[in-house]
Amino acid sequence: DEHILAVQGVPKQLWPQLRDFMAESGYKLELDDEELGVLETVWDENPETLTRDKFKIFAEAGQEAGTTLLYVSQRAEELKPEGDDMVWKATDRDSVQEREFVERLQSFLVGGREPAR
């Protein structure tokens, strides 16, 4: 349930670029832990569709020296009635949106700098 990108550079070198990508794409971060190698966005809610989603990037050193593996995943939820309340329930992730996120990230990291979403 995730995409994997292999990129040049060690995680410590890539971390500022990953932060820049998130900021320039308009994502606010809930978790930014360089030591653990995890960036996770806050929930991005869409009141029109009663859905929300978030992205997570996990970075770890690749098997080849000077490379990093980035594991990118998305979680999605929708607001559903439960008794008299409305509650967030997990739903299938949006594979198109996830693929677009990964493509923008890849382009950004290789110098294309296309963060807009």
XYZ file of N, CA and C in Angstrom:
351
model
N 0.819 -1.210 0.000
C 0.000 0.000 0.000
C 0.854 1.261 0.000
N 1.971 1.217 -0.713
C 2.830 2.393 -0.766
C 3.645 2.375 -2.049
N 4.134 3.546 -2.401
C 5.048 3.670 -3.529
C 6.455 3.782 -2.962
N 7.429 3.283 -3.700
C 8.815 3.361 -3.257
C 9.620 4.079 -4.329
N 10.323 5.129 -3.902
C 11.220 5.856 -4.793
C 12.650 5.638 -4.319
N 13.542 5.297 -5.215
C 14.963 5.221 -4.909
C 15.600 6.479 -5.476
N 16.262 7.244 -4.619
C 16.833 8.525 -5.047
C 18.286 8.636 -4.609
N 19.030 9.481 -5.326
C 20.421 9.752 -4.981
C 20.466 10.653 -3.750
N 21.441 10.407 -2.887
C 21.626 11.205 -1.684
C 21.241 10.415 -0.451
N 21.865 10.764 0.654
C 21.542 10.106 1.919
C 20.369 10.844 2.555
N 19.626 10.165 3.455
C 18.443 10.796 4.052
C 18.706 12.188 4.630
N 19.827 12.367 5.308
C 20.136 13.677 5.920
C 20.254 14.774 4.857
N 20.790 14.437 3.687
C 20.899 15.410 2.590
C 19.539 15.720 1.983
N 18.660 14.720 1.921
C 17.361 14.888 1.272
C 16.323 15.557 2.165
N 16.525 15.494 3.477
C 15.491 15.976 4.399
C 15.057 17.417 4.134
N 15.986 18.364 3.928
C 15.543 19.732 3.623
C 14.711 19.814 2.339
N 15.050 19.007 1.343
C 14.277 18.994 0.099
C 12.874 18.439 0.334
N 12.769 17.396 1.156
C 11.453 16.826 1.458
C 10.587 17.848 2.183
N 11.175 18.579 3.129
C 10.436 19.636 3.835
C 9.996 20.727 2.854
N 10.917 21.120 1.966
C 10.579 22.154 0.975
C 9.435 21.696 0.080
N 9.477 20.445 -0.358
C 8.415 19.918 -1.204
C 7.063 20.021 -0.504
N 7.023 19.582 0.740
C 5.762 19.623 1.490
C 5.274 21.065 1.656
N 6.181 21.972 2.029
C 5.792 23.368 2.232
C 5.317 24.004 0.929
N 6.064 23.803 -0.144
C 5.706 24.412 -1.426
C 4.452 23.794 -2.031
N 4.122 22.567 -1.621
C 2.901 21.913 -2.089
C 1.693 22.294 -1.247
N 1.922 23.023 -0.164
C 0.827 23.480 0.681
C 0.430 22.506 1.778
N 1.248 21.496 2.005
C 0.944 20.528 3.061
C 1.505 21.013 4.389
N 0.690 20.925 5.421
C 1.149 21.199 6.779
C 1.540 19.867 7.398
N 2.604 19.892 8.202
C 3.118 18.649 8.766
C 2.630 18.417 10.194
N 2.222 17.189 10.435
C 1.868 16.747 11.786
C 3.095 16.130 12.445
N 3.933 15.478 11.635
C 5.130 14.820 12.138
C 6.291 15.129 11.208
N 7.374 15.602 11.803
C 8.597 15.911 11.063
C 9.749 15.421 11.930
N 10.130 14.165 11.752
C 11.153 13.557 12.591
C 12.287 13.038 11.719
N 13.299 13.869 11.577
C 14.430 13.513 10.718
C 15.158 12.282 11.246
N 15.258 12.152 12.564
C 15.964 11.015 13.144
C 15.269 9.688 12.804
N 13.930 9.683 12.873
C 13.172 8.483 12.505
C 12.982 8.364 10.997
N 13.148 9.474 10.285
C 12.964 9.475 8.833
C 11.509 9.516 8.416
N 10.658 10.224 9.199
C 9.228 10.244 8.905
C 8.708 11.673 8.788
N 8.026 11.935 7.684
C 7.248 13.158 7.484
C 5.809 12.726 7.283
N 4.888 13.344 8.011
C 3.475 13.006 7.848
C 2.660 14.293 7.890
N 1.739 14.416 6.940
C 0.914 15.622 6.867
C -0.255 15.547 7.851
N -0.825 16.704 8.129
C -2.081 16.733 8.878
C -3.170 16.272 7.915
N -4.338 15.969 8.461
C -5.466 15.595 7.602
C -5.863 16.789 6.747
N -6.048 16.565 5.462
C -6.531 17.576 4.525
C -7.994 17.240 4.245
N -8.892 18.031 4.837
C -10.320 17.725 4.751
C -10.990 18.449 3.586
N -11.919 17.753 2.941
C -12.722 18.324 1.868
C -14.176 18.325 2.344
N -14.687 19.490 2.766
C -16.045 19.537 3.304
C -17.131 19.238 2.268
N -16.835 19.421 0.988
C -17.823 19.150 -0.057
C -18.068 17.649 -0.234
N -17.006 16.856 -0.147
C -17.144 15.413 -0.353
C -17.150 14.632 0.960
N -16.970 15.349 2.079
C -16.915 14.721 3.412
C -15.816 13.658 3.474
N -14.677 14.003 2.870
C -13.528 13.103 2.885
C -12.311 13.860 3.401
N -11.303 13.099 3.766
C -10.027 13.686 4.151
C -8.926 12.693 3.854
N -7.709 13.221 3.683
C -6.581 12.346 3.424
C -5.315 12.934 4.011
N -4.309 12.093 4.120
C -2.992 12.513 4.591
C -1.939 11.655 3.914
N -0.726 12.200 3.844
C 0.387 11.501 3.226
C 1.497 11.300 4.242
N 2.242 10.217 4.032
C 3.397 9.930 4.871
C 4.563 9.552 3.971
N 5.731 10.075 4.314
C 6.973 9.702 3.638
C 7.906 9.136 4.704
N 8.388 7.932 4.462
C 9.374 7.309 5.334
C 10.652 7.167 4.525
N 11.753 7.700 5.052
C 13.031 7.673 4.346
C 14.020 6.780 5.090
N 14.693 5.926 4.320
C 15.761 5.116 4.913
C 16.880 4.965 3.891
N 18.077 4.754 4.405
C 19.231 4.585 3.529
C 19.014 3.385 2.619
N 19.384 3.554 1.353
C 19.267 2.461 0.394
C 20.405 1.474 0.555
N 20.308 0.351 -0.153
C 21.364 -0.662 -0.083
C 22.651 -0.168 -0.733
N 22.510 0.644 -1.785
C 23.688 1.214 -2.433
C 24.101 2.464 -1.679
N 25.390 2.626 -1.475
C 25.900 3.796 -0.769
C 25.446 5.073 -1.477
N 25.043 6.072 -0.692
C 24.649 7.352 -1.257
C 23.253 7.381 -1.843
N 22.423 6.391 -1.514
C 21.045 6.384 -2.002
C 20.074 6.320 -0.822
N 18.851 6.719 -1.089
C 17.784 6.688 -0.089
C 16.543 6.084 -0.714
N 15.836 5.290 0.064
C 14.533 4.774 -0.339
C 13.464 5.608 0.361
N 12.524 6.103 -0.423
C 11.399 6.863 0.112
C 10.142 6.031 -0.063
N 9.495 5.716 1.043
C 8.233 4.978 1.033
C 7.122 6.005 1.199
N 6.270 6.129 0.200
C 5.207 7.136 0.205
C 3.858 6.427 0.285
N 3.047 6.840 1.251
C 1.722 6.241 1.389
C 0.686 7.326 1.677
N -0.555 6.987 1.408
C -1.686 7.880 1.638
C -2.729 7.134 2.455
N -3.371 7.845 3.354
C -4.529 7.308 4.072
C -5.711 8.197 3.754
N -6.877 7.592 3.649
C -8.092 8.348 3.342
C -9.208 7.919 4.281
N -10.076 8.871 4.598
C -11.238 8.600 5.425
C -12.417 9.385 4.880
N -13.620 8.904 5.209
C -14.822 9.652 4.853
C -15.729 9.730 6.067
N -16.500 10.814 6.121
C -17.408 11.041 7.232
C -18.688 10.256 6.988
N -19.003 9.368 7.927
C -20.163 8.483 7.788
C -21.044 8.592 9.023
N -22.359 8.434 8.834
C -23.243 8.433 10.002
C -23.062 7.155 10.819
N -23.048 7.332 12.110
C -22.997 6.200 13.028
C -23.913 6.544 14.202
N -25.109 5.990 14.169
C -26.106 6.375 15.165
C -26.507 7.829 14.929
N -26.449 8.626 15.972
C -26.780 10.050 15.853
C -25.561 10.905 15.516
N -24.402 10.284 15.398
C -23.158 11.025 15.174
C -22.626 10.791 13.764
N -21.698 11.636 13.389
C -20.925 11.453 12.161
C -19.491 11.144 12.599
N -18.925 10.062 12.049
C -17.576 9.659 12.440
C -16.723 9.407 11.192
N -15.413 9.620 11.353
C -14.478 9.359 10.268
C -14.216 7.858 10.189
N -14.376 7.300 8.998
C -14.137 5.880 8.750
C -13.112 5.734 7.621
N -12.188 4.807 7.801
C -11.186 4.546 6.767
C -11.871 4.131 5.473
N -11.301 4.580 4.371
C -11.814 4.234 3.047
C -10.628 3.903 2.146
N -10.913 3.409 0.963
C -9.832 3.118 0.022
C -9.077 4.393 -0.294
N -7.773 4.241 -0.410
C -6.973 5.417 -0.764
C -7.200 5.763 -2.224
N -6.958 7.002 -2.554
C -7.141 7.496 -3.915
C -5.848 7.241 -4.688
N -5.808 6.159 -5.454
C -4.570 5.779 -6.143
C -4.120 6.823 -7.159
N -5.067 7.531 -7.784
C -4.701 8.580 -8.742
C -4.022 9.733 -8.006
N -4.630 10.171 -6.921
C -4.051 11.272 -6.137
C -2.688 10.862 -5.567
N -2.580 9.637 -5.111
C -1.315 9.151 -4.562
C -0.235 9.132 -5.643
N -0.572 8.629 -6.821
C 0.394 8.577 -7.922
C 0.832 9.990 -8.316
N -0.118 10.939 -8.358
C 0.227 12.317 -8.697
C 1.170 12.916 -7.657
N 0.927 12.632 -6.380
C 1.797 13.107 -5.306
C 3.213 12.566 -5.519
N 3.319 11.262 -5.783
C 4.624 10.631 -5.976
C 5.331 11.210 -7.204
N 4.592 11.432 -8.279
C 5.191 11.998 -9.496
C 5.690 13.416 -9.254
N 4.915 14.228 -8.519
C 5.357 15.596 -8.189
C 6.602 15.563 -7.307
N 6.615 14.644 -6.337
C 7.778 14.510 -5.455
C 9.007 14.103 -6.257
N 8.861 13.122 -7.115
C 9.983 12.660 -7.927
C 10.514 13.791 -8.805
N 9.620 14.512 -9.458
C 10.019 15.622 -10.309
C 10.735 16.700 -9.494
N 10.206 16.991 -8.328
C 10.797 17.998 -7.443
C 12.221 17.604 -7.050
N 12.410 16.344 -6.707
C 13.719 15.899 -6.246
C 14.770 15.839 -7.344
N 14.332 15.680 -8.595
C 15.311 15.651 -9.684
C 15.479 17.014 -10.345
N 14.886 18.025 -9.746
C 15.107 19.381 -10.236
C 13.970 20.011 -10.985
N 12.856 19.285 -11.177
C 11.735 19.856 -11.890
C 10.972 20.897 -11.089
N 11.026 20.787 -9.770
C 10.367 21.712 -8.841
C 8.953 22.030 -9.272
N 8.091 21.010 -9.266
C 6.669 21.178 -9.587
C 5.826 20.796 -8.376
N 5.862 21.609 -7.316
C 5.159 21.202 -6.108
C 3.663 21.454 -6.099
N 3.156 22.292 -6.971
C 1.727 22.672 -6.879
C 0.828 21.449 -6.940
N -0.273 21.522 -6.173
C -1.214 20.409 -6.184
C -2.590 20.899 -6.522
